[in-house]
XYZ file of N, CA, C and O in Angstrom:
828
model
N 299.225 -25.884 47.359
C 300.513 -24.678 46.911
C 299.939 -23.899 46.543
O 298.780 -24.171 46.123
N 299.832 -22.599 47.406
C 299.438 -21.276 46.592
C 300.046 -20.827 45.200
O 300.596 -21.173 45.195
N 298.615 -20.235 45.137
C 299.438 -19.827 43.507
C 299.611 -17.831 43.501
O 298.580 -17.708 44.706
N 300.154 -17.241 43.254
C 300.659 -16.295 42.768
C 299.118 -14.974 42.767
O 298.282 -15.560 41.711
N 298.481 -14.155 43.468
C 297.640 -13.632 43.541
C 296.632 -13.666 44.696
O 296.123 -12.954 44.378
N 296.727 -14.452 45.224
C 295.834 -14.757 46.439
C 297.439 -14.152 47.168
O 297.791 -13.602 47.635
N 297.350 -15.664 47.731
C 298.279 -15.802 49.338
C 299.220 -16.127 49.108
O 299.503 -17.621 49.041
N 300.683 -15.262 48.420
C 301.104 -15.974 48.267
C 302.447 -16.033 48.827
O 302.720 -15.150 49.738
N 302.590 -16.725 49.068
C 304.657 -16.802 50.386
C 305.599 -18.226 50.306
O 304.562 -19.389 49.735
N 306.710 -17.551 51.030
C 307.448 -18.534 52.247
C 306.589 -19.080 53.253
O 306.642 -17.510 53.990
N 306.473 -20.063 53.908
C 306.673 -20.677 55.251
C 307.896 -19.823 56.749
O 308.929 -21.194 55.614
N 307.885 -19.854 57.827
C 309.465 -19.501 58.108
C 309.163 -20.470 59.051
O 308.848 -21.071 59.814
N 310.548 -19.817 60.373
C 310.653 -20.916 61.003
C 310.615 -22.624 60.892
O 311.094 -23.183 59.987
N 310.180 -23.711 61.338
C 310.275 -24.404 60.540
C 309.106 -24.903 60.562
O 308.839 -26.030 59.533
N 308.335 -23.645 60.050
C 308.348 -23.162 58.129
C 307.313 -24.027 58.360
O 306.230 -24.100 58.397
N 307.063 -24.737 57.137
C 305.994 -25.619 55.948
C 305.135 -26.210 57.082
O 304.133 -26.239 57.095
N 306.361 -26.835 57.600
C 305.212 -28.207 59.244
C 305.544 -28.197 59.509
O 305.006 -29.022 60.752
N 305.929 -27.627 60.301
C 306.592 -27.118 62.120
C 305.001 -27.673 62.930
O 304.596 -27.554 62.341
N 305.312 -28.646 63.458
C 304.734 -28.978 65.099
C 305.350 -27.613 65.850
O 304.677 -27.562 66.881
N 305.435 -26.115 65.571
C 305.043 -25.270 67.071
C 304.510 -24.848 66.632
O 304.273 -23.844 66.751
N 303.926 -24.681 65.851
C 302.770 -23.684 65.377
C 302.168 -23.725 64.021
O 302.743 -23.780 63.234
N 300.893 -22.346 64.336
C 300.978 -22.568 62.719
C 301.970 -21.737 61.509
O 302.325 -20.775 62.285
N 302.051 -22.061 60.383
C 302.684 -20.911 59.965
C 301.957 -19.565 59.636
O 301.190 -19.654 59.532
N 303.504 -18.614 59.243
C 302.876 -17.291 58.703
C 302.686 -17.257 57.273
O 304.491 -18.029 56.610
N 302.348 -16.385 56.384
C 302.904 -15.917 55.276
C 303.188 -14.931 54.987
O 302.704 -14.158 55.666
N 304.569 -14.678 53.517
C 304.585 -13.486 54.017
C 304.212 -12.654 52.555
O 305.289 -13.909 51.836
N 303.718 -12.517 51.887
C 303.666 -12.002 50.554
C 304.411 -12.053 49.867
O 306.010 -11.221 50.106
N 304.528 -12.329 48.815
C 305.785 -12.476 48.118
C 305.559 -10.539 46.426
O 305.757 -10.173 46.274
N 304.279 -11.328 45.039
C 304.198 -10.845 44.328
C 303.455 -10.298 43.678
O 303.078 -12.233 43.814
N 303.377 -9.693 42.943
C 301.736 -10.086 42.055
C 301.910 -10.536 40.469
O 303.636 -8.989 40.274
N 301.427 -11.576 39.477
C 301.992 -11.887 38.318
C 301.691 -10.085 37.883
O 300.704 -9.960 37.208
N 302.269 -9.697 37.337
C 301.479 -8.743 36.277
C 301.198 -9.174 35.160
O 300.716 -10.436 34.613
N 300.519 -8.763 34.690
C 299.134 -8.080 33.317
C 300.087 -9.183 32.484
O 300.882 -8.125 31.734
N 299.369 -10.390 31.841
C 299.603 -11.037 31.382
C 300.905 -11.701 30.902
O 301.932 -12.090 30.112
N 302.291 -11.766 31.904
C 302.812 -12.780 32.404
C 302.806 -13.933 32.787
O 302.540 -13.926 33.928
N 303.717 -14.688 32.862
C 303.683 -16.456 33.896
C 304.029 -16.853 34.902
O 304.782 -15.747 34.749
N 303.379 -17.463 35.660
C 303.946 -17.593 36.804
C 304.859 -18.180 36.767
O 304.460 -20.012 36.133
N 305.722 -18.139 37.331
C 307.082 -18.951 37.792
C 307.895 -19.717 38.393
O 306.831 -19.334 40.008
N 307.630 -21.353 38.289
C 307.302 -22.154 40.001
C 309.104 -22.382 40.305
O 309.719 -22.749 38.838
N 309.608 -21.564 40.814
C 311.215 -21.723 41.281
C 311.574 -22.358 42.919
O 310.559 -22.586 43.870
N 312.160 -23.764 42.596
C 312.100 -24.948 43.196
C 313.031 -23.899 44.742
O 314.173 -24.331 43.777
N 312.893 -24.532 45.632
C 314.420 -23.998 46.821
C 314.867 -24.936 47.255
O 314.188 -25.762 48.361
N 315.945 -25.715 46.794
C 316.796 -26.876 47.438
C 317.494 -26.511 48.492
O 318.287 -25.482 48.349
N 317.730 -27.393 49.030
C 318.676 -26.941 50.145
C 319.274 -26.429 51.541
O 317.736 -26.970 51.703
N 320.171 -26.200 52.005
C 320.516 -26.073 53.243
C 319.291 -25.384 54.242
O 318.874 -24.861 53.475
N 318.789 -26.021 55.450
C 317.951 -24.975 55.923
C 318.211 -24.612 57.311
O 317.313 -24.047 57.896
N 319.661 -24.049 57.349
C 320.514 -23.501 58.816
C 320.536 -22.094 58.709
O 320.352 -21.249 60.059
N 319.416 -21.614 57.188
C 319.569 -19.946 57.437
C 318.959 -19.698 56.720
O 317.715 -20.430 56.576
N 318.825 -18.239 57.144
C 316.839 -17.703 56.077
C 317.382 -16.797 54.436
O 316.468 -16.059 54.654
N 318.268 -17.963 54.393
C 318.356 -17.622 52.721
C 317.220 -17.785 51.959
O 316.636 -17.130 51.012
N 315.812 -18.600 52.229
C 314.778 -18.519 50.956
C 314.129 -17.791 51.807
O 313.699 -16.953 50.406
N 314.101 -16.724 52.770
C 313.103 -15.654 53.508
C 314.186 -14.508 52.323
O 313.593 -13.451 51.926
N 315.748 -14.319 52.250
C 315.424 -13.395 51.737
C 315.746 -13.090 50.277
O 314.766 -12.193 49.723
N 315.471 -14.632 49.707
C 314.914 -14.641 48.179
C 313.581 -14.049 48.121
O 313.780 -13.640 47.138
N 313.199 -14.818 49.248
C 311.564 -14.403 48.767
C 311.061 -12.972 49.104
O 310.201 -12.648 47.994
N 311.584 -11.621 50.356
C 312.256 -10.359 49.589
C 312.994 -9.981 48.947
O 311.813 -9.180 47.957
N 313.527 -10.028 48.139
C 314.006 -10.189 46.544
C 313.618 -10.175 45.360
O 312.895 -9.091 44.886
N 312.150 -11.502 45.492
C 311.639 -11.405 44.749
C 310.563 -10.419 44.702
O 310.163 -9.785 43.763
N 310.167 -10.550 46.342
C 308.548 -9.318 46.934
C 308.999 -7.586 46.200
O 308.036 -6.677 45.812
N 310.288 -7.856 46.162
C 310.498 -6.131 46.371
C 310.665 -6.134 44.634
O 310.208 -4.292 44.099
N 310.969 -6.705 43.932
C 310.899 -6.379 42.457
C 309.715 -7.269 41.410
O 309.784 -7.223 40.280
N 309.120 -7.423 42.108
C 307.529 -8.167 41.819
C 307.587 -8.938 40.910
O 306.490 -8.727 40.257
N 307.957 -10.001 41.151
C 308.227 -11.104 40.601
C 307.300 -11.474 40.444
O 306.811 -12.547 41.179
N 306.989 -12.767 38.845
C 305.411 -13.558 39.048
C 306.224 -15.036 39.364
O 306.510 -15.818 38.267
N 306.738 -14.870 40.832
C 307.035 -16.950 41.115
C 306.836 -17.186 42.605
O 306.268 -16.150 42.546
N 306.267 -18.120 41.903
C 306.050 -19.469 43.135
C 306.563 -20.360 43.515
O 307.826 -20.715 42.707
N 306.978 -19.995 44.998
C 308.006 -19.936 45.228
C 307.918 -21.069 45.603
O 307.345 -21.519 46.959
N 308.381 -22.586 45.791
C 308.026 -23.654 46.702
C 309.316 -24.315 47.060
O 310.686 -24.275 47.029
N 309.588 -25.521 47.964
C 310.931 -25.691 49.263
C 310.254 -27.175 49.516
O 309.059 -26.991 50.049
N 311.049 -28.215 50.144
C 310.771 -29.381 50.951
C 310.124 -28.645 52.089
O 310.740 -27.322 52.222
N 310.273 -29.126 52.751
C 309.246 -29.524 54.378
C 311.298 -29.206 54.924
O 311.875 -29.657 55.358
N 310.923 -27.783 55.812
C 312.411 -26.498 56.478
C 312.556 -27.288 57.857
O 314.113 -27.016 58.102
N 312.038 -28.178 58.158
C 312.180 -28.658 60.099
C 312.960 -29.656 59.616
O 312.380 -30.767 59.516
N 314.173 -30.231 60.631
C 315.006 -30.711 60.210
C 313.787 -31.948 61.908
O 313.499 -33.156 61.260
N 313.341 -31.245 62.129
C 313.244 -32.243 63.073
C 311.827 -33.372 62.934
O 311.314 -34.482 63.107
N 310.659 -32.661 61.966
C 309.293 -33.350 61.367
C 310.079 -34.169 60.262
O 309.674 -34.952 59.834
N 311.175 -33.086 59.188
C 310.985 -34.596 58.037
C 311.941 -35.598 57.877
O 311.752 -37.362 57.516
N 312.420 -36.261 59.945
C 313.001 -36.702 60.258
C 312.007 -36.960 61.190
O 312.283 -39.242 60.092
N 311.389 -36.838 61.314
C 310.364 -38.722 62.260
C 308.167 -38.764 61.109
O 308.376 -39.220 61.963
N 308.171 -37.697 60.089
C 307.587 -37.925 60.098
C 306.163 -38.644 59.170
O 305.249 -39.119 60.180
N 307.275 -39.519 59.191
C 307.229 -41.160 58.635
C 306.319 -42.058 59.833
O 305.489 -42.876 60.460
N 308.029 -41.459 60.688
C 307.569 -42.639 62.069
C 306.320 -42.638 63.477
O 305.500 -42.723 64.001
N 305.860 -40.640 62.704
C 304.597 -40.522 64.131
C 303.252 -41.369 62.437
O 301.977 -40.973 63.575
N 303.498 -40.731 61.591
C 302.346 -40.889 60.633
C 302.210 -42.812 60.937
O 301.388 -43.219 61.006
N 302.974 -43.284 60.679
C 303.044 -45.288 60.275
C 303.495 -45.687 61.394
O 303.103 -46.602 61.758
N 303.517 -45.191 62.556
C 304.485 -46.402 63.383
C 306.197 -45.974 63.214
O 306.394 -46.015 62.538
N 306.820 -46.354 64.827
C 307.457 -45.678 64.916
C 309.135 -47.402 64.819
O 307.961 -48.262 64.732
N 310.052 -47.465 64.600
C 310.834 -48.540 64.030
C 311.930 -49.377 64.367
O 312.157 -48.022 65.628
N 312.629 -49.627 65.036
C 313.493 -50.172 65.617
C 314.126 -49.673 65.978
O 315.531 -50.121 66.444
N 315.115 -49.819 64.500
C 316.202 -49.622 63.747
C 316.420 -47.876 63.010
O 316.101 -48.126 62.428
N 316.796 -47.725 63.682
C 317.652 -46.238 62.711
C 317.853 -46.185 61.071
O 316.999 -45.440 60.412
N 318.416 -47.046 60.339
C 318.934 -47.376 59.248
C 316.667 -46.664 58.750
O 316.549 -46.838 57.245
N 315.989 -48.654 59.328
C 314.186 -48.282 58.873
C 313.270 -46.662 59.124
O 313.115 -46.594 58.117
N 314.118 -46.275 59.755
C 312.899 -44.631 61.125
C 313.588 -44.414 59.431
O 313.010 -43.165 58.665
N 314.746 -43.759 58.580
C 315.301 -43.106 58.311
C 315.146 -42.927 56.298
O 314.292 -42.060 55.822
N 314.976 -44.448 56.677
C 314.086 -44.790 55.011
C 312.788 -44.357 54.974
O 311.812 -44.014 54.123
N 311.455 -45.085 56.100
C 309.948 -44.077 55.607
C 310.523 -43.394 56.064
O 309.466 -42.460 55.051
N 311.145 -42.503 56.764
C 310.667 -40.566 57.007
C 311.329 -40.259 55.229
O 310.969 -39.869 54.600
N 312.236 -40.194 54.396
C 313.034 -40.347 52.861
C 311.779 -40.638 51.859
O 310.887 -39.633 51.092
N 311.143 -42.069 51.763
C 310.290 -41.932 51.294
C 308.646 -41.296 51.215
O 308.603 -40.317 50.794
N 308.223 -40.649 52.811
C 307.531 -39.989 52.959
C 307.602 -38.764 52.485
O 307.181 -37.802 52.014
N 309.409 -38.143 53.001
C 309.378 -36.298 52.183
C 309.372 -37.024 50.781
O 309.637 -35.523 49.956
N 310.063 -37.771 50.602
C 309.839 -37.706 48.436
C 308.506 -37.231 47.576
O 308.564 -36.639 46.769
N 307.998 -37.859 48.614
C 305.797 -38.022 47.790
C 306.628 -35.491 47.996
O 305.673 -35.714 46.713
N 306.408 -35.448 48.270
C 306.872 -33.768 48.866
C 307.377 -33.188 47.123
O 307.315 -32.563 46.117
N 308.784 -34.090 47.520
C 309.564 -33.129 47.128
C 309.883 -33.469 45.483
O 310.198 -32.181 44.160
N 309.351 -34.484 45.266
C 309.385 -35.370 43.725
C 308.753 -34.832 43.443
O 308.081 -33.938 42.530
N 307.870 -33.939 43.866
C 306.028 -33.590 42.733
C 306.263 -32.132 42.925
O 306.529 -31.781 42.132
N 307.300 -31.581 43.311
C 307.223 -30.576 43.576
C 309.309 -30.051 42.579
O 308.514 -28.904 41.825
N 309.703 -31.423 42.195
C 310.681 -30.332 41.748
C 309.971 -30.785 40.002
O 311.033 -30.243 38.889
N 309.052 -31.911 40.101
C 308.718 -31.629 39.116
C 308.335 -30.810 37.844
O 307.602 -30.682 36.678
N 307.345 -29.774 39.364
C 306.180 -29.358 38.455
C 307.531 -27.504 38.319
O 306.785 -27.356 37.793
N 308.525 -27.422 38.746
C 308.797 -26.525 39.587
C 310.016 -26.296 37.364
O 309.805 -26.636 36.664
N 309.563 -24.953 37.100
C 310.357 -24.097 35.906
C 312.200 -24.356 36.546
O 312.236 -24.047 35.594
N 312.612 -23.967 37.276
C 313.835 -23.249 37.618
C 313.860 -24.220 39.434
O 313.170 -24.315 40.319
N 315.000 -24.638 39.222
C 315.140 -25.515 40.273
C 316.437 -24.005 41.238
O 317.795 -25.089 40.060
N 316.827 -23.928 42.268
C 317.299 -23.342 43.330
C 318.370 -23.784 44.260
O 316.763 -24.799 44.265
N 319.962 -24.094 44.021
C 320.145 -25.329 45.442
C 320.542 -24.162 46.231
O 322.236 -24.491 44.991
N 320.662 -24.992 47.339
C 321.957 -24.108 47.906
C 322.551 -24.843 49.262
O 322.111 -25.780 49.408
N 323.829 -24.540 49.309
C 324.843 -25.580 49.888
C 325.915 -24.531 50.901
O 326.278 -23.543 50.171
N 325.725 -25.117 52.181
C 326.080 -24.116 52.552
C 327.952 -24.593 53.192
O 327.777 -25.694 52.710
N 328.285 -23.498 54.581
C 328.708 -23.835 54.262
C 329.508 -24.783 56.075
O 330.472 -25.296 56.577
N 328.276 -25.349 56.568
C 328.332 -25.931 57.700
C 327.620 -27.335 57.843
O 329.519 -27.585 58.342
N 327.207 -27.363 56.949
C 327.177 -29.104 56.754
C 327.217 -29.609 55.303
O 326.626 -28.548 54.374
N 326.966 -31.041 55.331
C 327.247 -31.108 54.337
C 325.819 -32.174 53.211
O 325.388 -32.721 53.505
N 325.471 -31.158 52.130
C 323.867 -31.509 52.627
C 324.185 -32.650 51.185
O 323.745 -32.176 49.828
N 323.847 -33.505 51.611
C 323.564 -34.503 50.491
C 322.463 -34.566 49.175
O 322.466 -34.396 48.400
N 321.158 -34.139 50.009
C 320.027 -34.213 49.824
C 319.828 -33.262 48.262
O 319.469 -33.085 48.383
N 320.965 -32.000 48.906
C 320.518 -31.466 47.950
C 321.524 -31.518 46.828
O 321.402 -31.463 45.661
N 322.823 -31.368 46.927
C 323.092 -32.891 45.386
C 321.936 -33.841 44.922
O 322.080 -33.997 43.301
N 321.789 -34.117 45.770
C 320.765 -35.515 45.419
C 319.333 -34.903 43.941
O 319.643 -35.487 43.470
N 318.588 -33.860 44.839
C 317.635 -33.545 43.925
C 318.844 -32.393 42.778
O 317.719 -31.546 42.075
N 319.712 -31.326 42.790
C 320.177 -31.264 41.834
C 320.127 -31.575 40.725
O 320.255 -31.702 39.520
N 321.257 -32.979 40.534
C 320.705 -34.766 39.984
C 319.524 -34.770 39.410
O 319.772 -35.636 38.086
N 318.970 -35.160 40.337
C 317.161 -35.445 39.711
C 316.742 -33.746 38.744
O 316.218 -34.390 37.553
N 317.244 -33.034 38.999
C 316.120 -31.693 38.178
C 317.213 -31.472 37.310
O 316.778 -31.093 36.153
N 318.281 -31.451 37.100
C 319.352 -32.190 35.642
C 319.185 -32.926 34.944
O 318.671 -32.939 33.466
N 318.138 -34.815 35.376
C 317.764 -34.978 35.196
C 316.851 -35.390 34.095
O 316.422 -35.783 32.848
N 316.128 -34.236 34.826
C 314.859 -34.403 34.172
C 314.473 -32.873 33.340
O 313.355 -32.400 33.035
N 315.558 -31.831 33.368
C 316.568 -30.920 32.070
C 315.553 -29.775 32.880
O 314.986 -28.669 32.372
N 315.933 -29.247 34.072
C 315.410 -28.560 34.856
C 316.223 -27.418 34.512
O 317.359 -27.782 34.937
N 316.327 -26.354 34.450
C 317.572 -24.943 34.482
C 317.923 -24.999 36.307
O 317.078 -25.461 36.944
N 319.052 -25.493 36.260
C 319.460 -24.902 38.002
C 320.327 -24.044 37.866
O 321.060 -23.606 37.028
N 320.571 -23.427 39.356
C 320.602 -21.872 39.252
C 321.923 -22.488 40.945
O 320.876 -22.544 42.051
N 322.843 -23.115 41.093
C 323.496 -23.085 42.132
C 324.043 -21.595 43.106
O 323.725 -20.667 42.589
N 323.824 -22.129 44.755
C 323.514 -21.113 45.321
C 325.007 -21.607 46.458
O 324.911 -22.403 47.085
N 325.979 -20.822 46.450
C 327.408 -21.519 47.340
C 328.805 -21.103 47.226
O 328.719 -19.944 46.534
N 329.137 -20.557 48.629
C 330.321 -20.062 48.498
C 332.174 -19.894 48.052
O 331.633 -21.467 48.222
N 331.730 -18.863 47.962
C 333.555 -19.562 46.324
C 334.797 -20.617 47.032
O 334.172 -21.417 46.135
N 333.996 -20.835 48.298
C 335.893 -21.999 49.870
C 334.698 -23.080 48.825
O 335.536 -24.381 48.872
N 333.385 -23.071 47.550
C 332.754 -24.589 47.899
C 333.311 -25.492 46.473
O 332.478 -26.622 46.060
N 333.768 -24.139 45.873
C 333.761 -24.840 43.760
C 334.511 -25.714 44.023
O 334.366 -26.310 43.207
N 334.987 -25.526 44.343
C 335.973 -27.028 44.082
C 335.471 -28.144 43.929
O 335.062 -28.936 43.217
N 334.512 -28.837 45.123
C 334.288 -30.133 45.353
C 333.354 -29.635 44.825
O 332.902 -31.315 45.327
N 332.130 -28.251 44.433
C 330.691 -28.890 43.915
C 330.897 -28.741 42.478
O 330.358 -28.437 41.319
N 332.010 -28.890 41.796
C 332.360 -28.535 40.470
C 332.138 -29.203 39.219
O 330.940 -28.604 38.008
N 331.230 -30.273 39.688
C 330.186 -31.314 38.587
C 329.212 -30.733 39.446
O 328.585 -30.876 37.848
N 328.116 -30.702 40.106
C 327.424 -30.132 40.216
C 327.015 -29.108 39.894
O 326.141 -28.253 38.808
N 328.136 -27.682 40.135
C 328.232 -26.346 39.285
C 328.187 -26.695 37.556
O 327.409 -25.945 36.890
N 328.520 -27.884 37.209
C 329.300 -28.031 35.613
C 327.690 -27.796 35.072
O 327.585 -28.000 33.581
N 326.908 -28.929 35.709
C 325.877 -28.904 35.110
C 324.125 -27.143 35.372
O 323.439 -28.049 34.943
N 324.893 -26.673 36.479
C 323.933 -25.486 36.759
C 324.036 -25.257 35.589
O 325.335 -24.657 34.727
N 322.982 -23.362 35.147
C 323.222 -22.755 33.937
C 323.319 -21.294 34.826
O 323.737 -19.911 33.837
N 323.314 -21.344 35.607
C 324.289 -19.432 36.974
C 325.136 -20.816 38.130
O 324.501 -21.691 38.828
N 325.524 -20.181 38.439
C 326.699 -20.774 39.785
C 326.805 -19.485 40.781
O 327.398 -18.518 40.247
N 325.739 -18.474 41.537
C 326.209 -17.432 41.980
C 325.719 -17.590 43.931
O 326.093 -19.082 44.370
N 327.002 -16.598 44.237
C 327.818 -16.751 44.711
C 327.289 -15.858 46.604
O 327.216 -16.569 48.040
N 325.551 -15.130 46.319
C 325.060 -14.628 47.153
C 323.184 -14.567 46.537
O 323.587 -15.153 45.562
N 322.936 -14.833 47.971
C 320.785 -14.230 47.300
C 320.731 -13.570 45.996
O 320.352 -13.885 45.641
N 321.876 -12.767 46.594
C 321.237 -11.549 45.406
C 321.691 -11.411 43.796
O 320.829 -11.190 42.943
N 322.177 -11.825 43.653
C 323.122 -12.357 42.439
C 321.664 -14.043 41.964
O 321.676 -14.021 40.440
N 321.304 -14.821 42.800
C 320.113 -15.493 42.548
C 318.667 -14.990 41.323
O 318.751 -14.763 41.758
N 318.336 -13.717 42.841
C 317.910 -13.348 42.369
C 317.658 -12.068 40.646
O 316.332 -11.803 40.054
N 318.834 -11.828 41.090
C 319.045 -11.216 39.589
C 318.646 -11.876 38.602
O 318.662 -11.138 37.859
N 319.516 -13.281 38.400
C 319.669 -13.433 37.881
C 317.179 -14.458 36.805
O 317.032 -14.744 36.129
N 317.487 -14.749 38.372
C 315.965 -14.226 38.403
C 315.126 -13.423 37.242
O 314.570 -14.241 36.455
N 315.679 -12.470 37.482
C 314.514 -10.922 36.704
C 315.210 -11.149 35.761
O 314.877 -10.840 34.827
N 316.385 -11.818 34.922
C 317.032 -10.710 34.201
C 315.791 -12.239 33.686
O 315.208 -12.120 32.285
N 315.214 -13.466 33.648
C 315.519 -14.899 32.589
C 313.599 -14.040 32.094
O 313.731 -14.582 31.345
N 313.562 -13.382 33.768
C 311.524 -13.340 33.541
C 311.310 -11.766 32.451
O 310.716 -12.437 31.596
N 312.088 -11.039 32.817
C 312.084 -9.056 32.260
C 312.845 -9.101 32.151
O 312.401 -8.199 31.480
N 314.104 -9.660 31.528
C 315.621 -9.568 30.603
C 315.469 -8.278 31.546
O 316.721 -7.065 30.948
N 315.648 -7.460 32.159
C 316.472 -6.611 33.070
C 317.561 -6.852 33.811
O 318.070 -7.978 34.417
N 318.106 -6.281 33.777
C 319.916 -6.471 33.966
C 320.106 -4.754 34.868
O 319.624 -4.525 35.248
N 320.744 -5.531 36.299
C 321.354 -4.964 37.533
C 322.377 -3.501 37.222
O 323.002 -4.559 35.787
N 322.759 -3.106 37.838
C 324.392 -2.727 37.139
C 325.341 -3.437 37.140
O 325.315 -4.032 38.612
N 326.109 -3.588 36.648
C 327.875 -4.412 36.728
C 328.363 -4.580 38.586
O 327.967 -3.859 39.014
N 328.031 -6.064 38.359
C 329.421 -6.501 40.240
C 330.470 -5.203 40.159
O 330.460 -5.746 40.848
N 330.742 -5.933 38.871
C 332.364 -4.757 38.897
C 332.413 -3.250 38.545
O 333.053 -2.723 38.566
N 331.512 -3.142 38.550
C 331.015 -1.183 39.181
C 331.413 -0.914 37.720
O 331.638 -1.470 36.432
N 332.743 0.170 38.212
C 333.011 1.231 36.503
C 334.561 0.234 35.572
O 334.352 1.068 35.123
N 334.481 -1.252 35.752
C 335.598 -1.579 35.797
C 335.275 -2.181 34.884
O 335.704 -2.967 33.997
N 333.590 -2.321 34.333
C 332.616 -3.378 33.881
C 332.777 -2.284 32.014
O 333.234 -1.953 32.403
N 333.304 -3.340 31.580
C 333.599 -3.186 29.995
C 333.137 -3.713 29.212
O 332.910 -5.689 29.220
N 332.190 -4.026 27.973
C 331.544 -5.299 27.475
C 331.988 -5.423 26.640
O 333.770 -4.973 26.294
N 331.378 -7.035 25.983
C 332.274 -8.107 25.852
C 332.997 -7.106 23.784
O 334.646 -7.633 24.225
N 332.342 -6.188 23.868
C 332.972 -5.695 22.241
C 333.769 -5.626 22.566
O 334.753 -4.949 21.041
N 333.820 -4.406 23.533
C 335.524 -3.106 23.733
C 335.971 -4.335 24.199
O 337.277 -4.218 24.407
N 335.647 -5.432 25.582
C 337.326 -5.911 26.090
C 337.773 -6.937 25.250
O 338.979 -7.176 25.074
N 337.311 -7.822 24.363
C 337.376 -8.944 23.359
C 337.084 -9.373 22.456
O 337.534 -9.618 21.651
N 336.931 -8.167 22.011
C 336.534 -7.806 20.292
C 334.957 -7.989 19.837
O 334.383 -8.689 20.770
N 334.122 -7.895 18.443
C 333.616 -8.513 17.917
C 333.752 -9.995 17.738
O 334.660 -10.705 17.038
N 332.441 -10.841 18.027
C 332.605 -12.457 18.595
C 332.160 -12.784 16.804
O 332.999 -13.745 16.645
N 332.024 -11.515 15.504
C 331.794 -12.201 14.669
C 332.137 -10.992 13.652
O 331.196 -10.165 12.932
N 333.488 -10.303 13.526
C 333.678 -9.109 12.992
C 333.429 -9.991 10.981
O 333.522 -8.590 10.826
N 333.184 -11.053 10.366
C 332.823 -10.775 9.132
C 332.111 -11.902 8.838
O 331.952 -12.889 8.271
N 330.692 -10.829 9.049
C 329.565 -11.706 8.925
C 329.080 -11.833 7.582
O 329.562 -11.018 6.321
């Protein structure tokens, strides 16, 4: 696992352990003086470049974040144990030894994470992402979910355990930025935004 201030990045394409060639690293951020480094685990779908988008946002804001993730190569995560330990004759056994071997990485990184971001895409059902969201909640990790609005009903129980529910990568980056630095972006509602004290009244009018 790479540390900030040295060669920090996320691995691209078949990525972290890809068998198609050497992985490439993109610099992310340099920790500000005196500011702790946050470990953010990126769980969820592997069919889009959302992790690269998030890494670019972290880099643009120079946030002191170390990003970690499961192996994003579908083929490698399916075949890892069969390659190392030998093939199985039955699919359930092949899947079982692979799942256990992948868990060495995912359980370790989940346990070390300060924040867990869980991405659900609209193309496939990511049962593993829901499982990791449950583990993170059980470990007391702050969870940020990321998914299109149309998946909100199906994921309502998962979202109920999250501390922030985001619809796009930019919202995730802005949430991390606020949690770490206290900085806020311009309101998502633009000029229509009204502070709560003006819109709904003061929360405690008779202190």
